[in-house]
Amino acid sequence: MYPSTPTHTEELLEIIKENKQEKTTIIKELIDEHKKSKEVQKMSEGVRYYFNESDITNRKIYTYVNDQKVADEDATNNKLPASWHKRLVDQKVSYLAGKPATLTSKIEDDPHQEDIEEQLGDEFEDTLPELIKHASNKGKEWLHPYINEDGEFDYIIVPAQEGIPIYEQSKKKELEAFIRYYELKDDVTKIELWDSEQVTFYEEIDGEVVNDADYDINPQGHFQYGNEGKGFKQYGWERVPFIEFKNNEEAVNDLTFYKQLIDAWELLASDTMNTILDVQSLILVLRGYEGTDLEQFITDLKRYKTILLSDEQGAGAEALQADIPTDATNSQSERLIEQIYQAGQGVNFNTDKFGQSPSGVALQFLYTALDMKCQVLERKFQKALKQFIWFICEYLDMVGKPKPDYKNYSFVFNKTMVTNETEQIANVNSSKGIVSDERLREVHPLVDDAQLETERMEKQMDEYSKNLPKVGEGNEPRED
């Protein structure tokens, strides 16, 4: 067998390992391929549909002029996007991350958990829903942990369209390098090449990739301490500091599974509106007059709602009006809506199958498909979040705090769904003595934070105890 030709990725890995300088040509080729790739096109398509810019918004209606196909500017051309994709994605985000996720530890009363939560900060409550939304739109998204200029742990979301992962070739699991690129307003593309120890900065100007002159030290460590000169040290994570958050095993977006159904529904809705507007006016049939040719005939029909006929059929005029197939249109519309929810594994809250006040079992059944879809993303996110905790634990070790074992920590997604609160409260009350009070507070529909509610209950009991009269103080038995 002949040896296979090394890919750009393999060449770049070899150059990085040997610390060669001739990386720029390969980096440019990788970026050019990435920009044109089907993967990035699908990412952009998912984002476009999320912002209600579906294919129907670009639709043109054509006619023939002198046997040439041209856009018909006179035709009624409604374009009715309906935000189906956004509706399904937002439903997924709300279900998985409508309530903040909870960090848990395998160790009871873990002394390090508070340190990890402090590094996560309040910003994490917004970051996680954003990661879910972006991964659902694009198939994946990247999170970049870093140490900022003040020496504090921080993290940012890096758009998947701007990132090229370079994996170890045999198993394609270990991230060996990462290329990040983004364009500035002045037609300059900034490029960063990250490996496990350092980052090299480039920029593309006039089609050529060169070292970025804005950096005096290039390449440099992932982070550094001290001023340039004496005491200045650079450090690396010993791991490429980019974490992939995948939507599913194939890393494809949700739109993949129902785009054609959305397009069909929006086309039907737009064409129906076109028909309604076109038949609002009567079409007059005039007898005794002739149009010049077929093009004139079509123009008169669209502009004047008039048909000209020859005098051979006798002079006169009559009104015509087309009927809209309402029943067939509505039936097909409802069928497509149901198919969109089925393919998108969403919850159709307009359904009439469960009555006015569905029970808990009926509601759980209603959420079954959405829960199945979310479980796929949740499994992928748990692996990514475990990697994220690794960086936090490494940082705690760097700043002199005890280093926790990242494997002890995981996140619980506190899923949100419409519930029958009366039924749920009754179930909680009937479970007292069987299930711990702590667990009952966690599932009680009126409790958002079980720990906070426990603290409130303890405070309430303390106040109650203080107000109880003490034995021997004014409550001795009376002597007759």
Coordinates of C-alpha atoms in Angstrom, one line a residue, residues 89-474:
V89 CA -34.8 26.0 21.1
D90 CA -36.0 28.4 23.7
Q91 CA -38.3 25.7 25.0
K92 CA -35.3 23.4 25.4
V93 CA -33.2 26.0 27.1
S94 CA -36.0 26.9 29.5
Y95 CA -36.6 23.3 30.4
L96 CA -33.0 22.5 31.0
A97 CA -31.7 25.7 32.5
G98 CA -34.7 27.8 33.4
K99 CA -33.5 27.2 37.0
P100 CA -29.8 27.5 37.8
A101 CA -27.9 24.2 37.7
T102 CA -26.7 22.9 41.1
L103 CA -23.1 21.9 41.7
T104 CA -22.9 18.7 43.7
S105 CA -20.1 16.8 45.3
K106 CA -19.6 13.1 46.1
I107 CA -18.1 14.2 49.5
E108 CA -20.5 15.0 52.3
D109 CA -20.0 18.5 53.7
D110 CA -17.2 19.1 51.1
P111 CA -15.0 21.9 52.3
H112 CA -13.9 22.7 48.7
Q113 CA -17.3 23.1 47.1
E114 CA -17.7 26.7 48.2
D115 CA -14.3 27.6 46.6
I116 CA -15.4 26.1 43.3
E117 CA -18.8 27.9 43.4
E118 CA -16.9 31.1 44.0
Q119 CA -14.9 30.7 40.9
L120 CA -18.0 29.9 38.9
G121 CA -19.6 33.1 40.1
D122 CA -23.0 34.5 39.3
E123 CA -22.1 34.8 35.6
F124 CA -22.3 31.0 35.2
E125 CA -26.1 31.1 35.6
D126 CA -26.2 33.1 32.3
T127 CA -23.4 31.3 30.6
L128 CA -24.9 27.8 30.8
P129 CA -28.2 28.7 29.1
E130 CA -26.2 30.5 26.4
L131 CA -24.1 27.4 25.8
I132 CA -27.3 25.3 25.5
K133 CA -28.8 27.8 23.0
H134 CA -25.7 28.1 20.9
A135 CA -25.1 24.3 20.8
S136 CA -28.7 23.8 19.8
N137 CA -28.3 26.3 16.9
K138 CA -24.9 25.2 15.7
G139 CA -24.3 21.7 17.0
K140 CA -21.6 22.7 19.4
E141 CA -20.0 25.7 21.1
W142 CA -16.7 26.3 22.8
L143 CA -15.9 27.6 26.3
H144 CA -12.5 29.2 27.0
P145 CA -11.2 29.3 30.6
Y146 CA -8.4 31.7 31.3
I147 CA -6.7 33.8 33.9
N148 CA -7.3 37.5 33.5
E149 CA -4.9 40.4 33.9
D150 CA -5.7 40.6 37.6
G151 CA -4.8 36.9 38.2
E152 CA -8.4 35.8 38.6
F153 CA -10.0 32.8 37.0
D154 CA -12.5 33.7 34.2
Y155 CA -14.1 32.2 31.1
I156 CA -15.8 33.3 27.9
I157 CA -17.8 31.7 25.1
V158 CA -16.0 31.3 21.8
P159 CA -18.4 31.0 18.8
A160 CA -18.1 27.6 17.1
Q161 CA -17.8 29.4 13.7
E162 CA -14.5 30.9 15.0
G163 CA -12.8 27.7 16.3
I164 CA -10.9 24.9 14.6
P165 CA -10.1 22.0 16.9
I166 CA -6.9 20.0 16.2
Y167 CA -7.3 16.5 17.6
E168 CA -4.8 13.8 18.3
Q169 CA -5.2 11.7 15.1
S170 CA -5.5 8.1 16.4
K171 CA -8.5 8.5 18.7
K172 CA -9.6 12.0 17.9
K173 CA -10.5 12.6 21.5
E174 CA -7.5 14.5 22.9
L175 CA -7.4 18.2 21.8
E176 CA -3.8 18.8 20.7
A177 CA -4.3 22.4 19.5
F178 CA -6.9 25.0 18.7
I179 CA -7.1 27.7 16.1
R180 CA -9.3 30.7 16.9
Y181 CA -9.9 33.4 14.3
Y182 CA -12.1 36.4 14.1
E183 CA -12.5 39.3 11.8
L184 CA -12.1 43.0 12.7
K185 CA -13.9 45.9 11.0
D186 CA -10.8 46.9 9.0
D187 CA -10.7 43.6 7.0
V188 CA -8.0 42.2 9.3
T189 CA -8.4 38.7 10.6
K190 CA -6.9 38.0 14.0
I191 CA -5.7 34.4 14.5
E192 CA -4.6 32.5 17.7
L193 CA -2.9 29.1 17.7
W194 CA -3.2 27.5 21.1
D195 CA -1.4 24.3 22.2
S196 CA -1.0 22.8 25.7
E197 CA 1.6 25.3 26.8
Q198 CA 1.4 28.5 24.8
V199 CA -0.4 30.7 22.3
T200 CA 0.9 32.2 19.1
F201 CA -0.8 35.3 17.7
Y202 CA -1.1 35.9 14.0
E203 CA -3.1 38.2 11.7
E204 CA -4.2 37.9 8.1
I205 CA -3.7 41.0 6.0
D206 CA -4.3 41.0 2.3
G207 CA -4.5 37.3 2.2
E208 CA -1.3 36.6 4.0
V209 CA -0.9 35.2 7.5
V210 CA 1.9 36.9 9.5
N211 CA 2.9 37.3 13.1
D212 CA 0.8 39.8 15.0
A213 CA 2.9 42.9 15.5
D214 CA 0.6 44.0 18.4
Y215 CA 2.3 41.5 20.8
D216 CA 5.9 42.1 22.0
I217 CA 6.1 38.5 23.3
N218 CA 4.9 36.1 20.7
P219 CA 4.4 33.2 21.4
Q220 CA 3.6 33.5 25.0
G221 CA 2.3 31.3 27.8
H222 CA -1.4 30.9 28.5
F223 CA -1.0 33.3 31.4
Q224 CA 1.8 35.1 33.1
Y225 CA 2.7 36.8 36.4
G226 CA 4.9 39.9 37.0
N227 CA 6.1 42.7 34.8
E228 CA 8.3 42.2 31.8
G229 CA 11.8 41.7 32.9
K230 CA 12.7 40.6 36.4
G231 CA 10.2 38.2 38.0
F232 CA 8.2 37.8 34.8
K233 CA 7.1 34.2 34.4
Q234 CA 4.9 32.5 31.9
Y235 CA 2.8 29.4 32.5
G236 CA 0.6 26.9 30.6
W237 CA -2.3 24.9 31.6
E238 CA -0.7 21.7 30.3
R239 CA -3.9 21.3 28.4
V240 CA -5.5 23.2 25.5
P241 CA -7.8 25.6 27.3
F242 CA -10.9 25.1 25.1
I243 CA -13.9 22.9 26.0
E244 CA -16.3 21.6 23.5
F245 CA -20.0 21.6 24.5
K246 CA -21.8 19.3 22.0
N247 CA -25.5 19.2 21.2
N248 CA -25.4 15.5 20.5
E249 CA -22.9 12.8 19.5
E250 CA -22.9 14.0 15.9
A251 CA -22.5 17.6 16.9
V252 CA -25.3 18.7 14.6
N253 CA -27.9 21.4 15.3
D254 CA -31.5 20.8 16.1
L255 CA -32.6 22.5 12.9
T256 CA -31.2 19.5 11.0
F257 CA -34.2 17.4 12.0
Y258 CA -37.1 19.6 11.0
K259 CA -35.9 22.4 8.6
Q260 CA -37.8 21.0 5.6
L261 CA -41.0 20.9 7.7
I262 CA -40.6 24.5 8.7
D263 CA -40.0 25.5 5.1
A264 CA -43.1 23.7 4.0
W265 CA -45.3 25.3 6.7
E266 CA -44.0 28.8 6.0
L267 CA -44.4 28.3 2.2
L268 CA -48.0 27.1 2.8
A269 CA -48.8 30.1 5.0
S270 CA -47.2 32.6 2.7
D271 CA -48.9 31.2 -0.4
T272 CA -52.3 31.1 1.4
M273 CA -51.9 34.8 2.3
N274 CA -50.9 35.5 -1.4
T275 CA -54.1 33.8 -2.6
I276 CA -56.3 35.6 -0.1
L277 CA -54.9 39.0 -1.2
D278 CA -55.1 38.1 -4.8
V279 CA -58.8 37.1 -4.7
Q280 CA -60.0 39.9 -2.5
S281 CA -61.0 41.9 -5.6
L282 CA -63.3 40.6 -8.3
I283 CA -61.9 39.6 -11.6
L284 CA -63.9 41.2 -14.4
V285 CA -64.3 39.3 -17.7
L286 CA -64.8 41.9 -20.5
R287 CA -66.2 40.6 -23.7
G288 CA -65.6 42.4 -26.9
Y289 CA -62.0 43.5 -26.3
E290 CA -58.7 41.8 -27.0
G291 CA -55.3 41.9 -25.2
T292 CA -52.2 42.4 -27.2
D293 CA -50.4 39.2 -26.3
L294 CA -50.0 36.7 -23.4
E295 CA -47.6 39.0 -21.4
Q296 CA -50.2 41.8 -21.7
F297 CA -52.9 39.4 -20.6
I298 CA -51.0 38.3 -17.5
T299 CA -50.1 41.9 -16.6
D300 CA -53.7 43.1 -17.0
L301 CA -54.9 40.2 -14.8
K302 CA -52.5 40.9 -12.0
R303 CA -52.7 44.7 -12.1
Y304 CA -56.3 45.3 -13.1
K305 CA -58.0 42.0 -12.2
T306 CA -59.3 42.0 -15.7
I307 CA -59.5 39.4 -18.6
L308 CA -59.9 40.7 -22.2
L309 CA -61.7 38.4 -24.6
S310 CA -62.4 38.7 -28.3
D311 CA -65.7 40.0 -29.7
E312 CA -66.4 36.6 -31.2
Q313 CA -67.7 35.5 -27.8
G314 CA -70.0 38.4 -27.6
A315 CA -69.6 41.7 -25.8
G316 CA -70.3 42.0 -22.1
A317 CA -68.8 41.7 -18.6
E318 CA -69.1 39.4 -15.7
A319 CA -67.5 38.9 -12.3
L320 CA -65.4 35.9 -11.3
Q321 CA -64.0 35.1 -7.9
A322 CA -61.9 32.2 -6.9
D323 CA -62.7 30.0 -3.8
I324 CA -59.9 29.3 -1.3
P325 CA -59.7 25.7 -0.3
T326 CA -59.9 26.6 3.4
D327 CA -60.5 23.1 4.8
A328 CA -57.6 21.5 2.9
T329 CA -55.2 24.4 3.8
N330 CA -56.1 24.3 7.5
S331 CA -55.8 20.5 7.6
Q332 CA -52.4 20.6 6.0
S333 CA -51.2 23.4 8.2
E334 CA -52.2 21.5 11.4
R335 CA -50.6 18.3 10.1
L336 CA -47.3 20.2 9.5
I337 CA -47.4 21.8 12.9
E338 CA -47.8 18.4 14.5
Q339 CA -44.9 17.0 12.4
I340 CA -42.7 20.0 13.4
Y341 CA -43.3 19.3 17.1
Q342 CA -42.7 15.6 16.6
A343 CA -39.5 16.0 14.6
G344 CA -38.3 18.8 17.0
Q345 CA -39.2 16.8 20.1
G346 CA -41.0 19.8 21.5
V347 CA -44.1 20.3 23.6
N348 CA -47.2 21.6 21.8
F349 CA -49.0 23.5 24.5
N350 CA -52.0 24.0 22.1
T351 CA -52.9 20.3 22.2
D352 CA -56.4 19.4 23.4
K353 CA -55.5 15.8 24.2
F354 CA -55.0 16.3 27.9
G355 CA -58.0 18.4 29.0
Q356 CA -58.1 21.7 30.9
S357 CA -56.2 20.5 34.0
P358 CA -54.0 17.5 33.1
S359 CA -52.7 15.3 35.8
G360 CA -49.0 14.8 36.6
V361 CA -48.9 11.6 34.5
A362 CA -50.4 13.3 31.5
L363 CA -47.9 16.2 31.8
Q364 CA -45.0 13.9 32.1
F365 CA -46.1 12.1 29.0
L366 CA -46.5 15.5 27.2
Y367 CA -42.8 16.3 28.1
T368 CA -41.4 12.8 27.2
A369 CA -40.0 13.8 23.8
L370 CA -38.5 17.0 25.1
D371 CA -36.9 15.2 28.0
M372 CA -35.4 12.6 25.7
K373 CA -33.8 15.3 23.6
C374 CA -32.5 17.2 26.6
Q375 CA -31.0 14.0 28.1
V376 CA -28.8 13.7 25.0
L377 CA -27.4 17.2 25.4
E378 CA -27.2 16.8 29.2
R379 CA -24.9 13.8 28.9
K380 CA -22.6 15.7 26.5
F381 CA -22.6 18.8 28.7
Q382 CA -21.8 16.8 31.9
K383 CA -18.6 15.6 30.3
A384 CA -17.7 19.1 29.2
L385 CA -18.6 20.6 32.6
K386 CA -16.3 18.0 34.3
Q387 CA -13.4 19.4 32.1
F388 CA -14.4 22.9 33.1
I389 CA -14.2 21.9 36.8
W390 CA -10.7 20.5 36.1
F391 CA -9.5 24.0 35.1
I392 CA -11.0 25.5 38.3
C393 CA -9.3 22.9 40.5
E394 CA -6.0 23.6 38.8
Y395 CA -6.4 27.3 39.4
L396 CA -7.2 26.8 43.1
D397 CA -3.9 24.8 43.3
M398 CA -2.0 27.7 41.6
V399 CA -3.2 30.3 44.1
G400 CA -2.3 28.2 47.1
K401 CA -5.6 26.7 48.1
P402 CA -6.2 23.0 48.6
K403 CA -6.6 21.3 45.3
P404 CA -9.9 19.4 45.0
D405 CA -10.4 16.3 42.8
Y406 CA -12.4 17.5 39.9
K407 CA -13.9 14.0 39.5
N408 CA -15.9 14.4 42.7
Y409 CA -18.1 17.2 41.2
S410 CA -21.0 17.2 38.8
F411 CA -23.9 19.4 37.9
V412 CA -27.6 18.7 38.4
F413 CA -29.9 20.3 35.8
N414 CA -33.0 21.5 37.6
K415 CA -35.5 20.9 34.9
T416 CA -38.6 23.1 34.6
M417 CA -41.9 21.9 33.3
V418 CA -45.6 22.9 33.6
T419 CA -47.0 21.0 36.6
N420 CA -50.3 20.4 38.4
E421 CA -49.3 22.2 41.6
T422 CA -52.3 21.0 43.6
E423 CA -51.5 17.4 42.8
Q424 CA -47.8 17.9 43.4
I425 CA -48.3 19.5 46.9
A426 CA -50.7 16.6 47.8
N427 CA -48.0 14.1 46.8
V428 CA -45.4 16.0 48.9
N429 CA -47.7 16.0 52.0
S430 CA -48.5 12.3 51.7
S431 CA -44.7 11.5 51.5
K432 CA -43.9 13.0 54.9
G433 CA -42.2 10.4 57.1
I434 CA -41.3 8.3 54.0
V435 CA -39.0 10.8 52.3
S436 CA -36.6 13.3 54.1
D437 CA -37.8 16.8 54.6
E438 CA -34.8 18.1 52.6
R439 CA -35.9 16.1 49.6
L440 CA -39.5 17.2 50.0
R441 CA -38.4 20.8 50.0
E442 CA -36.4 20.2 46.8
V443 CA -39.5 19.0 44.9
H444 CA -42.1 21.3 46.4
P445 CA -43.5 23.6 43.7
L446 CA -43.4 26.6 45.9
V447 CA -39.7 26.3 46.8
D448 CA -37.1 27.6 44.4
D449 CA -34.1 27.1 46.7
A450 CA -34.2 24.2 49.1
Q451 CA -31.2 25.2 51.0
L452 CA -32.5 28.8 51.5
E453 CA -35.9 27.4 52.6
T454 CA -34.2 25.1 55.1
E455 CA -32.4 28.1 56.6
R456 CA -35.7 30.0 56.8
M457 CA -37.4 27.1 58.5
E458 CA -34.6 26.9 61.1
K459 CA -34.7 30.6 61.7
Q460 CA -38.5 30.4 62.1
M461 CA -38.2 27.5 64.6
D462 CA -35.6 29.5 66.6
E463 CA -37.9 32.5 66.8
Y464 CA -40.8 30.2 67.8
S465 CA -38.7 28.6 70.6
K466 CA -37.6 32.0 71.9
N467 CA -41.3 33.0 72.3
L468 CA -42.3 29.9 74.3
P469 CA -42.7 30.5 78.0
K470 CA -40.0 28.8 80.1
V471 CA -41.0 26.4 82.8
G472 CA -41.1 28.1 86.2
E473 CA -41.7 31.6 84.8
G474 CA -45.3 32.5 85.5

